[in-house]
Amino acid sequence: MVTAINLQVAETSDRLDRYLSQELPDLSRSRIQQLIEQGNVRLNDKVCITKKINVKVGDRITLEIPEAQPLELEAEEIPLDILYEDDQLLILNKPAGLVVHPAPGHPDGTLVNALLAHCPNLPGIGGVQRPGIVHRLDKDTTGAIAIAKTDIAYQHLQAQLQAKTARREYLGVVYGAPKVESGTIDLPIGRHPQDRKKMAVIPIEQGARSAITHWQILERLGNYTLIHFQLETGRTHQIRVHSAKIGHPIVGDPVYGSGRSVGVNLPGQALHAWQLKLQHPISGNWIEVTAPPPQTFTTLLEVLRRR
């Protein structure tokens, strides 16, 4: 099945690929360029394979997006730190450095490859490319992640996340010392207008989606702070973007951080999905798991306390 998107240039002239990436924030610039080169874009009803052509006010553009081809996923024996498991769902403590699902640049060695070895019946649940994955954690964010093992569990868990009944709580160490003890960050997040690999706080009108993060200080550590975060929404990089926006980026964040060294060798950002509370898809009972933080996180806290 092919998805067709029709656009008419209203007020600006720009390069074709730039115009499309601004209008379609869910597609990366490289993906748009690929679609242009593959002949999936028509400009004023003619196929256009030149990404640098300038579009003008009144031009009509049709972009066709072919259905994603399923990835050839292979099961791989990768050790899993299991916090909870039954015949419906699995909750893991994800280590830093583990990508959740295969993508260009990460075709294997992912959590999905490990899951296929652990749960042979997983393929097809929730889609071929991301079997069982109902929410994700960034590559270097550690902690609790839930996996659906059946279609019923997948639909139930997705509904809980959308209805905000599932609770996801994080621990993070940030630079600086917030003046107040707690707060809520309610700022929409979308694809960064210049750097397509990053997210940013941008207006809803530019394609952002509502993003709400609640936070509370757990411990002040000089010029650093241990914060308890609770997600109300689950946007890509949400806590990292929100923390940086209020002037307190997550320590060790290579994308949104300050670049300052803290003297502890961290694998990435000091952000850990600490607790996950959700309803069992069959019994309806509440399941609450706590994922112990990794050694690097506890070492960081010990070093900052000694200072």
PDB file of C-alpha atoms in Angstrom:
ATOM      1  CA  MET A   1       0.000   0.000   0.000  1.00  0.00           C
ATOM      2  CA  VAL A   2       1.292   3.461  -0.925  1.00  0.00           C
ATOM      3  CA  THR A   3       0.505   6.585   1.134  1.00  0.00           C
ATOM      4  CA  ALA A   4       0.097   9.730  -0.997  1.00  0.00           C
ATOM      5  CA  ILE A   5       0.521  13.225   0.472  1.00  0.00           C
ATOM      6  CA  ASN A   6      -0.625  16.249  -1.555  1.00  0.00           C
ATOM      7  CA  LEU A   7       0.739  19.730  -0.821  1.00  0.00           C
ATOM      8  CA  GLN A   8       0.433  23.157  -2.405  1.00  0.00           C
ATOM      9  CA  VAL A   9       3.172  25.712  -1.785  1.00  0.00           C
ATOM     10  CA  ALA A  10       1.457  28.630  -0.032  1.00  0.00           C
ATOM     11  CA  GLU A  11       3.897  31.369   0.803  1.00  0.00           C
ATOM     12  CA  THR A  12       7.552  30.489   0.508  1.00  0.00           C
ATOM     13  CA  SER A  13      10.027  29.395  -2.128  1.00  0.00           C
ATOM     14  CA  ASP A  14      12.732  26.955  -1.079  1.00  0.00           C
ATOM     15  CA  ARG A  15      14.613  23.889  -2.205  1.00  0.00           C
ATOM     16  CA  LEU A  16      12.261  20.938  -2.703  1.00  0.00           C
ATOM     17  CA  ASP A  17      13.856  18.735  -0.029  1.00  0.00           C
ATOM     18  CA  ARG A  18      13.979  21.595   2.498  1.00  0.00           C
ATOM     19  CA  TYR A  19      10.357  22.541   1.857  1.00  0.00           C
ATOM     20  CA  LEU A  20       9.178  18.936   2.301  1.00  0.00           C
ATOM     21  CA  SER A  21      11.197  18.398   5.505  1.00  0.00           C
ATOM     22  CA  GLN A  22       9.619  21.530   7.017  1.00  0.00           C
ATOM     23  CA  GLU A  23       6.108  20.487   5.996  1.00  0.00           C
ATOM     24  CA  LEU A  24       6.555  16.826   7.034  1.00  0.00           C
ATOM     25  CA  PRO A  25       8.461  16.815  10.355  1.00  0.00           C
ATOM     26  CA  ASP A  26       7.896  13.067  10.862  1.00  0.00           C
ATOM     27  CA  LEU A  27      10.171  12.317   7.888  1.00  0.00           C
ATOM     28  CA  SER A  28      13.915  12.907   8.106  1.00  0.00           C
ATOM     29  CA  ARG A  29      15.625  15.019   5.426  1.00  0.00           C
ATOM     30  CA  SER A  30      17.618  11.971   4.261  1.00  0.00           C
ATOM     31  CA  ARG A  31      14.409   9.907   3.938  1.00  0.00           C
ATOM     32  CA  ILE A  32      12.797  12.693   1.879  1.00  0.00           C
ATOM     33  CA  GLN A  33      15.882  12.933  -0.377  1.00  0.00           C
ATOM     34  CA  GLN A  34      15.758   9.164  -0.850  1.00  0.00           C
ATOM     35  CA  LEU A  35      12.062   9.336  -1.846  1.00  0.00           C
ATOM     36  CA  ILE A  36      12.865  12.124  -4.355  1.00  0.00           C
ATOM     37  CA  GLU A  37      15.751  10.136  -5.896  1.00  0.00           C
ATOM     38  CA  GLN A  38      13.526   7.026  -6.164  1.00  0.00           C
ATOM     39  CA  GLY A  39      10.953   8.960  -8.232  1.00  0.00           C
ATOM     40  CA  ASN A  40       8.276   9.116  -5.526  1.00  0.00           C
ATOM     41  CA  VAL A  41       7.768  12.894  -5.795  1.00  0.00           C
ATOM     42  CA  ARG A  42       5.757  14.701  -8.484  1.00  0.00           C
ATOM     43  CA  LEU A  43       6.026  18.467  -8.964  1.00  0.00           C
ATOM     44  CA  ASN A  44       3.063  19.916 -10.886  1.00  0.00           C
ATOM     45  CA  ASP A  45       2.147  16.354 -11.999  1.00  0.00           C
ATOM     46  CA  LYS A  46       5.642  15.558 -13.349  1.00  0.00           C
ATOM     47  CA  VAL A  47       8.053  13.168 -11.644  1.00  0.00           C
ATOM     48  CA  CYS A  48      10.889  15.178 -10.076  1.00  0.00           C
ATOM     49  CA  ILE A  49      14.151  13.501  -9.011  1.00  0.00           C
ATOM     50  CA  THR A  50      16.108  16.723  -8.329  1.00  0.00           C
ATOM     51  CA  LYS A  51      16.150  17.577  -4.623  1.00  0.00           C
ATOM     52  CA  LYS A  52      17.766  21.002  -5.202  1.00  0.00           C
ATOM     53  CA  ILE A  53      15.038  22.364  -7.505  1.00  0.00           C
ATOM     54  CA  ASN A  54      13.334  25.475  -6.098  1.00  0.00           C
ATOM     55  CA  VAL A  55       9.584  25.310  -5.499  1.00  0.00           C
ATOM     56  CA  LYS A  56       7.448  28.425  -5.917  1.00  0.00           C
ATOM     57  CA  VAL A  57       4.159  29.671  -4.512  1.00  0.00           C
ATOM     58  CA  GLY A  58       1.300  27.777  -6.164  1.00  0.00           C
ATOM     59  CA  ASP A  59       3.365  24.685  -7.045  1.00  0.00           C
ATOM     60  CA  ARG A  60       1.582  21.358  -6.450  1.00  0.00           C
ATOM     61  CA  ILE A  61       3.594  18.531  -4.904  1.00  0.00           C
ATOM     62  CA  THR A  62       2.585  14.895  -4.503  1.00  0.00           C
ATOM     63  CA  LEU A  63       4.760  12.666  -2.314  1.00  0.00           C
ATOM     64  CA  GLU A  64       4.189   8.916  -2.374  1.00  0.00           C
ATOM     65  CA  ILE A  65       5.515   6.862   0.538  1.00  0.00           C
ATOM     66  CA  PRO A  66       5.779   3.136  -0.240  1.00  0.00           C
ATOM     67  CA  GLU A  67       4.920   0.703   2.524  1.00  0.00           C
ATOM     68  CA  ALA A  68       7.966  -0.164   4.615  1.00  0.00           C
ATOM     69  CA  GLN A  69       9.533  -3.463   3.649  1.00  0.00           C
ATOM     70  CA  PRO A  70       9.859  -5.824   6.609  1.00  0.00           C
ATOM     71  CA  LEU A  71      13.383  -6.101   7.931  1.00  0.00           C
ATOM     72  CA  GLU A  72      15.018  -9.501   7.873  1.00  0.00           C
ATOM     73  CA  LEU A  73      15.272  -9.893  11.630  1.00  0.00           C
ATOM     74  CA  GLU A  74      17.442 -12.590  13.133  1.00  0.00           C
ATOM     75  CA  ALA A  75      17.290 -13.965  16.646  1.00  0.00           C
ATOM     76  CA  GLU A  76      20.474 -13.299  18.635  1.00  0.00           C
ATOM     77  CA  GLU A  77      21.433 -14.694  22.014  1.00  0.00           C
ATOM     78  CA  ILE A  78      21.988 -11.474  23.966  1.00  0.00           C
ATOM     79  CA  PRO A  79      21.672 -11.626  27.778  1.00  0.00           C
ATOM     80  CA  LEU A  80      18.538  -9.964  29.191  1.00  0.00           C
ATOM     81  CA  ASP A  81      18.048  -8.576  32.706  1.00  0.00           C
ATOM     82  CA  ILE A  82      14.442  -9.689  33.330  1.00  0.00           C
ATOM     83  CA  LEU A  83      12.462  -7.849  36.022  1.00  0.00           C
ATOM     84  CA  TYR A  84       9.078  -9.493  35.343  1.00  0.00           C
ATOM     85  CA  GLU A  85       7.773 -12.102  32.931  1.00  0.00           C
ATOM     86  CA  ASP A  86       4.644 -14.151  32.271  1.00  0.00           C
ATOM     87  CA  ASP A  87       2.901 -15.436  29.126  1.00  0.00           C
ATOM     88  CA  GLN A  88       1.601 -11.934  28.214  1.00  0.00           C
ATOM     89  CA  LEU A  89       4.380  -9.506  28.912  1.00  0.00           C
ATOM     90  CA  LEU A  90       8.028  -9.045  29.739  1.00  0.00           C
ATOM     91  CA  ILE A  91       9.660  -6.158  31.621  1.00  0.00           C
ATOM     92  CA  LEU A  92      13.420  -5.738  31.263  1.00  0.00           C
ATOM     93  CA  ASN A  93      16.146  -3.552  32.734  1.00  0.00           C
ATOM     94  CA  LYS A  94      17.791  -2.267  29.545  1.00  0.00           C
ATOM     95  CA  PRO A  95      21.541  -1.549  29.687  1.00  0.00           C
ATOM     96  CA  ALA A  96      23.213   1.503  28.139  1.00  0.00           C
ATOM     97  CA  GLY A  97      24.369   1.050  24.557  1.00  0.00           C
ATOM     98  CA  LEU A  98      21.556  -1.319  23.552  1.00  0.00           C
ATOM     99  CA  VAL A  99      19.461   0.000  20.641  1.00  0.00           C
ATOM    100  CA  VAL A 100      15.791  -1.005  21.032  1.00  0.00           C
ATOM    101  CA  HIS A 101      14.897  -1.933  17.442  1.00  0.00           C
ATOM    102  CA  PRO A 102      16.777  -2.342  14.145  1.00  0.00           C
ATOM    103  CA  ALA A 103      17.125   0.728  11.933  1.00  0.00           C
ATOM    104  CA  PRO A 104      19.553   1.952   9.277  1.00  0.00           C
ATOM    105  CA  GLY A 105      22.975   1.885  10.910  1.00  0.00           C
ATOM    106  CA  HIS A 106      21.833  -0.665  13.520  1.00  0.00           C
ATOM    107  CA  PRO A 107      20.670  -3.735  11.577  1.00  0.00           C
ATOM    108  CA  ASP A 108      21.412  -6.200  14.387  1.00  0.00           C
ATOM    109  CA  GLY A 109      22.576  -6.516  17.990  1.00  0.00           C
ATOM    110  CA  THR A 110      19.386  -4.777  19.147  1.00  0.00           C
ATOM    111  CA  LEU A 111      16.886  -5.511  21.884  1.00  0.00           C
ATOM    112  CA  VAL A 112      14.473  -6.869  19.252  1.00  0.00           C
ATOM    113  CA  ASN A 113      17.106  -9.378  18.060  1.00  0.00           C
ATOM    114  CA  ALA A 114      17.554 -10.506  21.675  1.00  0.00           C
ATOM    115  CA  LEU A 115      13.782 -10.754  22.195  1.00  0.00           C
ATOM    116  CA  LEU A 116      13.341 -12.967  19.127  1.00  0.00           C
ATOM    117  CA  ALA A 117      15.736 -15.485  20.695  1.00  0.00           C
ATOM    118  CA  HIS A 118      13.987 -15.250  24.082  1.00  0.00           C
ATOM    119  CA  CYS A 119      10.367 -15.279  22.794  1.00  0.00           C
ATOM    120  CA  PRO A 120      10.074 -17.320  19.588  1.00  0.00           C
ATOM    121  CA  ASN A 121       6.384 -16.370  19.138  1.00  0.00           C
ATOM    122  CA  LEU A 122       7.092 -12.624  19.020  1.00  0.00           C
ATOM    123  CA  PRO A 123       7.247 -11.951  15.225  1.00  0.00           C
ATOM    124  CA  GLY A 124       4.264 -10.009  13.935  1.00  0.00           C
ATOM    125  CA  ILE A 125       3.036  -8.754  17.325  1.00  0.00           C
ATOM    126  CA  GLY A 126       2.579  -5.001  16.933  1.00  0.00           C
ATOM    127  CA  GLY A 127       4.157  -4.926  13.471  1.00  0.00           C
ATOM    128  CA  VAL A 128       6.923  -6.790  11.667  1.00  0.00           C
ATOM    129  CA  GLN A 129       9.668  -4.225  12.179  1.00  0.00           C
ATOM    130  CA  ARG A 130       9.211  -3.603  15.928  1.00  0.00           C
ATOM    131  CA  PRO A 131       7.719  -6.818  17.305  1.00  0.00           C
ATOM    132  CA  GLY A 132       6.404  -6.438  20.858  1.00  0.00           C
ATOM    133  CA  ILE A 133       7.785  -2.907  21.345  1.00  0.00           C
ATOM    134  CA  VAL A 134       5.127  -0.606  22.876  1.00  0.00           C
ATOM    135  CA  HIS A 135       7.448   2.186  24.053  1.00  0.00           C
ATOM    136  CA  ARG A 136      11.144   2.778  23.637  1.00  0.00           C
ATOM    137  CA  LEU A 137      14.193   4.009  25.488  1.00  0.00           C
ATOM    138  CA  ASP A 138      17.052   5.884  23.841  1.00  0.00           C
ATOM    139  CA  LYS A 139      20.188   3.818  23.134  1.00  0.00           C
ATOM    140  CA  ASP A 140      22.069   5.108  26.198  1.00  0.00           C
ATOM    141  CA  THR A 141      19.090   5.523  28.554  1.00  0.00           C
ATOM    142  CA  THR A 142      18.946   2.572  30.932  1.00  0.00           C
ATOM    143  CA  GLY A 143      16.080   0.997  32.837  1.00  0.00           C
ATOM    144  CA  ALA A 144      12.613  -0.535  32.713  1.00  0.00           C
ATOM    145  CA  ILE A 145      11.001  -1.253  29.355  1.00  0.00           C
ATOM    146  CA  ALA A 146       7.836  -3.318  28.796  1.00  0.00           C
ATOM    147  CA  ILE A 147       7.468  -5.801  25.918  1.00  0.00           C
ATOM    148  CA  ALA A 148       4.168  -7.302  24.752  1.00  0.00           C
ATOM    149  CA  LYS A 149       4.251 -11.047  24.061  1.00  0.00           C
ATOM    150  CA  THR A 150       0.727 -11.286  22.566  1.00  0.00           C
ATOM    151  CA  ASP A 151      -1.475  -9.086  20.375  1.00  0.00           C
ATOM    152  CA  ILE A 152      -3.918  -8.596  23.277  1.00  0.00           C
ATOM    153  CA  ALA A 153      -1.093  -7.400  25.532  1.00  0.00           C
ATOM    154  CA  TYR A 154       0.225  -5.098  22.794  1.00  0.00           C
ATOM    155  CA  GLN A 155      -3.132  -3.380  22.276  1.00  0.00           C
ATOM    156  CA  HIS A 156      -3.796  -3.152  26.037  1.00  0.00           C
ATOM    157  CA  LEU A 157      -0.382  -1.652  26.849  1.00  0.00           C
ATOM    158  CA  GLN A 158      -0.612   0.842  23.996  1.00  0.00           C
ATOM    159  CA  ALA A 159      -4.045   1.939  25.240  1.00  0.00           C
ATOM    160  CA  GLN A 160      -2.629   2.429  28.766  1.00  0.00           C
ATOM    161  CA  LEU A 161       0.172   4.633  27.450  1.00  0.00           C
ATOM    162  CA  GLN A 162      -2.254   6.711  25.376  1.00  0.00           C
ATOM    163  CA  ALA A 163      -4.714   7.048  28.284  1.00  0.00           C
ATOM    164  CA  LYS A 164      -1.781   7.939  30.601  1.00  0.00           C
ATOM    165  CA  THR A 165      -2.754   5.251  33.139  1.00  0.00           C
ATOM    166  CA  ALA A 166       0.651   3.546  32.838  1.00  0.00           C
ATOM    167  CA  ARG A 167       3.191   5.415  34.970  1.00  0.00           C
ATOM    168  CA  ARG A 168       6.829   5.856  33.898  1.00  0.00           C
ATOM    169  CA  GLU A 169       9.257   7.379  36.370  1.00  0.00           C
ATOM    170  CA  TYR A 170      12.904   8.251  35.784  1.00  0.00           C
ATOM    171  CA  LEU A 171      15.961   9.263  37.768  1.00  0.00           C
ATOM    172  CA  GLY A 172      18.286  11.808  36.208  1.00  0.00           C
ATOM    173  CA  VAL A 173      21.316  13.798  37.290  1.00  0.00           C
ATOM    174  CA  VAL A 174      21.298  17.334  35.874  1.00  0.00           C
ATOM    175  CA  TYR A 175      23.773  20.206  35.771  1.00  0.00           C
ATOM    176  CA  GLY A 176      23.016  23.111  38.089  1.00  0.00           C
ATOM    177  CA  ALA A 177      20.680  23.651  41.033  1.00  0.00           C
ATOM    178  CA  PRO A 178      17.025  24.481  40.277  1.00  0.00           C
ATOM    179  CA  LYS A 179      15.697  27.311  42.467  1.00  0.00           C
ATOM    180  CA  VAL A 180      12.427  25.487  43.313  1.00  0.00           C
ATOM    181  CA  GLU A 181      11.899  21.940  44.586  1.00  0.00           C
ATOM    182  CA  SER A 182       9.499  20.691  41.906  1.00  0.00           C
ATOM    183  CA  GLY A 183       7.649  21.716  38.774  1.00  0.00           C
ATOM    184  CA  THR A 184       5.998  20.757  35.503  1.00  0.00           C
ATOM    185  CA  ILE A 185       7.444  21.413  32.040  1.00  0.00           C
ATOM    186  CA  ASP A 186       4.645  21.749  29.495  1.00  0.00           C
ATOM    187  CA  LEU A 187       6.387  22.559  26.191  1.00  0.00           C
ATOM    188  CA  PRO A 188       5.641  20.945  22.797  1.00  0.00           C
ATOM    189  CA  ILE A 189       8.390  18.895  21.144  1.00  0.00           C
ATOM    190  CA  GLY A 190       9.028  18.260  17.461  1.00  0.00           C
ATOM    191  CA  ARG A 191      11.857  17.608  15.025  1.00  0.00           C
ATOM    192  CA  HIS A 192      14.603  20.262  15.202  1.00  0.00           C
ATOM    193  CA  PRO A 193      14.166  22.624  12.212  1.00  0.00           C
ATOM    194  CA  GLN A 194      17.892  22.615  11.312  1.00  0.00           C
ATOM    195  CA  ASP A 195      19.294  19.377  12.751  1.00  0.00           C
ATOM    196  CA  ARG A 196      17.016  16.490  11.761  1.00  0.00           C
ATOM    197  CA  LYS A 197      18.702  14.081  14.196  1.00  0.00           C
ATOM    198  CA  LYS A 198      17.645  16.211  17.164  1.00  0.00           C
ATOM    199  CA  MET A 199      14.329  17.102  18.754  1.00  0.00           C
ATOM    200  CA  ALA A 200      13.507  20.581  20.020  1.00  0.00           C
ATOM    201  CA  VAL A 201      10.858  22.700  21.711  1.00  0.00           C
ATOM    202  CA  ILE A 202       9.009  24.242  18.746  1.00  0.00           C
ATOM    203  CA  PRO A 203       5.469  25.559  18.190  1.00  0.00           C
ATOM    204  CA  ILE A 204       2.577  23.123  17.614  1.00  0.00           C
ATOM    205  CA  GLU A 205       1.948  24.914  14.294  1.00  0.00           C
ATOM    206  CA  GLN A 206       5.373  23.731  13.099  1.00  0.00           C
ATOM    207  CA  GLY A 207       4.537  20.084  13.688  1.00  0.00           C
ATOM    208  CA  ALA A 208       5.360  19.689  17.396  1.00  0.00           C
ATOM    209  CA  ARG A 209       3.243  17.556  19.729  1.00  0.00           C
ATOM    210  CA  SER A 210       2.246  18.251  23.310  1.00  0.00           C
ATOM    211  CA  ALA A 211       4.891  17.113  25.837  1.00  0.00           C
ATOM    212  CA  ILE A 212       4.505  17.222  29.634  1.00  0.00           C
ATOM    213  CA  THR A 213       7.183  16.278  32.179  1.00  0.00           C
ATOM    214  CA  HIS A 214       6.737  16.494  35.981  1.00  0.00           C
ATOM    215  CA  TRP A 215       9.907  16.755  38.089  1.00  0.00           C
ATOM    216  CA  GLN A 216      10.921  16.823  41.745  1.00  0.00           C
ATOM    217  CA  ILE A 217      14.316  17.231  43.387  1.00  0.00           C
ATOM    218  CA  LEU A 218      15.490  14.150  45.318  1.00  0.00           C
ATOM    219  CA  GLU A 219      18.965  15.352  46.301  1.00  0.00           C
ATOM    220  CA  ARG A 220      21.052  18.485  45.829  1.00  0.00           C
ATOM    221  CA  LEU A 221      24.702  17.696  45.054  1.00  0.00           C
ATOM    222  CA  GLY A 222      26.500  21.036  44.914  1.00  0.00           C
ATOM    223  CA  ASN A 223      26.262  22.224  41.334  1.00  0.00           C
ATOM    224  CA  TYR A 224      24.436  19.033  40.321  1.00  0.00           C
ATOM    225  CA  THR A 225      20.977  17.725  41.219  1.00  0.00           C
ATOM    226  CA  LEU A 226      19.376  14.268  41.352  1.00  0.00           C
ATOM    227  CA  ILE A 227      15.839  14.630  39.982  1.00  0.00           C
ATOM    228  CA  HIS A 228      12.828  12.320  39.897  1.00  0.00           C
ATOM    229  CA  PHE A 229      10.974  12.731  36.573  1.00  0.00           C
ATOM    230  CA  GLN A 230       7.481  11.477  35.759  1.00  0.00           C
ATOM    231  CA  LEU A 231       6.346  11.368  32.151  1.00  0.00           C
ATOM    232  CA  GLU A 232       2.799  12.336  31.241  1.00  0.00           C
ATOM    233  CA  THR A 233       3.546  12.021  27.516  1.00  0.00           C
ATOM    234  CA  GLY A 234       6.220   9.988  25.764  1.00  0.00           C
ATOM    235  CA  ARG A 235       7.859  12.052  23.045  1.00  0.00           C
ATOM    236  CA  THR A 236      11.263  11.171  21.586  1.00  0.00           C
ATOM    237  CA  HIS A 237      14.065  12.511  23.863  1.00  0.00           C
ATOM    238  CA  GLN A 238      11.393  14.247  25.991  1.00  0.00           C
ATOM    239  CA  ILE A 239      13.189  14.467  29.360  1.00  0.00           C
ATOM    240  CA  ARG A 240      16.504  15.331  27.695  1.00  0.00           C
ATOM    241  CA  VAL A 241      14.995  18.155  25.611  1.00  0.00           C
ATOM    242  CA  HIS A 242      12.877  19.549  28.467  1.00  0.00           C
ATOM    243  CA  SER A 243      15.779  19.477  30.942  1.00  0.00           C
ATOM    244  CA  ALA A 244      18.077  21.292  28.531  1.00  0.00           C
ATOM    245  CA  LYS A 245      15.365  23.845  27.740  1.00  0.00           C
ATOM    246  CA  ILE A 246      15.041  24.907  31.405  1.00  0.00           C
ATOM    247  CA  GLY A 247      18.829  25.270  31.672  1.00  0.00           C
ATOM    248  CA  HIS A 248      19.558  21.995  33.483  1.00  0.00           C
ATOM    249  CA  PRO A 249      20.667  19.431  30.872  1.00  0.00           C
ATOM    250  CA  ILE A 250      21.167  15.791  31.823  1.00  0.00           C
ATOM    251  CA  VAL A 251      24.775  15.066  32.815  1.00  0.00           C
ATOM    252  CA  GLY A 252      26.645  13.189  30.074  1.00  0.00           C
ATOM    253  CA  ASP A 253      24.056  13.905  27.366  1.00  0.00           C
ATOM    254  CA  PRO A 254      26.097  13.997  24.130  1.00  0.00           C
ATOM    255  CA  VAL A 255      23.315  15.690  22.118  1.00  0.00           C
ATOM    256  CA  TYR A 256      21.602  18.181  24.428  1.00  0.00           C
ATOM    257  CA  GLY A 257      24.194  18.482  27.191  1.00  0.00           C
ATOM    258  CA  SER A 258      26.833  21.055  27.980  1.00  0.00           C
ATOM    259  CA  GLY A 259      29.848  18.946  27.022  1.00  0.00           C
ATOM    260  CA  ARG A 260      31.386  19.465  30.466  1.00  0.00           C
ATOM    261  CA  SER A 261      33.145  16.490  32.039  1.00  0.00           C
ATOM    262  CA  VAL A 262      32.159  15.319  35.524  1.00  0.00           C
ATOM    263  CA  GLY A 263      35.182  13.083  36.060  1.00  0.00           C
ATOM    264  CA  VAL A 264      33.153   9.859  35.797  1.00  0.00           C
ATOM    265  CA  ASN A 265      33.307   7.705  32.667  1.00  0.00           C
ATOM    266  CA  LEU A 266      29.628   7.592  31.636  1.00  0.00           C
ATOM    267  CA  PRO A 267      28.368   5.561  28.637  1.00  0.00           C
ATOM    268  CA  GLY A 268      25.868   8.320  27.813  1.00  0.00           C
ATOM    269  CA  GLN A 269      23.342  10.512  29.604  1.00  0.00           C
ATOM    270  CA  ALA A 270      22.753   9.937  33.351  1.00  0.00           C
ATOM    271  CA  LEU A 271      19.086   9.085  32.837  1.00  0.00           C
ATOM    272  CA  HIS A 272      17.489   5.874  34.112  1.00  0.00           C
ATOM    273  CA  ALA A 273      13.928   4.544  33.693  1.00  0.00           C
ATOM    274  CA  TRP A 274      13.549   3.710  37.382  1.00  0.00           C
ATOM    275  CA  GLN A 275       9.964   2.574  37.896  1.00  0.00           C
ATOM    276  CA  LEU A 276       7.218   1.305  35.639  1.00  0.00           C
ATOM    277  CA  LYS A 277       3.653   0.776  36.801  1.00  0.00           C
ATOM    278  CA  LEU A 278       1.041  -0.748  34.508  1.00  0.00           C
ATOM    279  CA  GLN A 279      -2.069  -2.899  34.523  1.00  0.00           C
ATOM    280  CA  HIS A 280      -1.811  -6.547  33.543  1.00  0.00           C
ATOM    281  CA  PRO A 281      -3.607  -6.986  30.183  1.00  0.00           C
ATOM    282  CA  ILE A 282      -5.504 -10.111  31.301  1.00  0.00           C
ATOM    283  CA  SER A 283      -5.886 -10.074  35.103  1.00  0.00           C
ATOM    284  CA  GLY A 284      -6.174  -6.300  35.437  1.00  0.00           C
ATOM    285  CA  ASN A 285      -3.850  -6.411  38.461  1.00  0.00           C
ATOM    286  CA  TRP A 286      -1.351  -3.591  38.821  1.00  0.00           C
ATOM    287  CA  ILE A 287       2.282  -4.505  38.215  1.00  0.00           C
ATOM    288  CA  GLU A 288       4.964  -2.207  39.571  1.00  0.00           C
ATOM    289  CA  VAL A 289       8.643  -2.856  38.919  1.00  0.00           C
ATOM    290  CA  THR A 290      11.748  -0.998  40.026  1.00  0.00           C
ATOM    291  CA  ALA A 291      14.855  -1.257  37.861  1.00  0.00           C
ATOM    292  CA  PRO A 292      18.104  -0.934  39.858  1.00  0.00           C
ATOM    293  CA  PRO A 293      20.263   1.847  38.330  1.00  0.00           C
ATOM    294  CA  PRO A 294      23.479   0.725  36.615  1.00  0.00           C
ATOM    295  CA  GLN A 295      26.841   0.885  38.399  1.00  0.00           C
ATOM    296  CA  THR A 296      27.921   3.984  36.427  1.00  0.00           C
ATOM    297  CA  PHE A 297      24.873   5.884  37.725  1.00  0.00           C
ATOM    298  CA  THR A 298      25.495   4.960  41.379  1.00  0.00           C
ATOM    299  CA  THR A 299      29.225   5.709  40.984  1.00  0.00           C
ATOM    300  CA  LEU A 300      28.367   9.161  39.629  1.00  0.00           C
ATOM    301  CA  LEU A 301      26.166   9.857  42.678  1.00  0.00           C
ATOM    302  CA  GLU A 302      28.904   8.636  45.076  1.00  0.00           C
ATOM    303  CA  VAL A 303      31.507  10.896  43.420  1.00  0.00           C
ATOM    304  CA  LEU A 304      29.223  13.945  43.543  1.00  0.00           C
ATOM    305  CA  ARG A 305      28.318  13.300  47.214  1.00  0.00           C
ATOM    306  CA  ARG A 306      32.009  13.081  48.183  1.00  0.00           C
ATOM    307  CA  ARG A 307      32.637  16.458  46.532  1.00  0.00           C
TER     308      ARG A 307
END
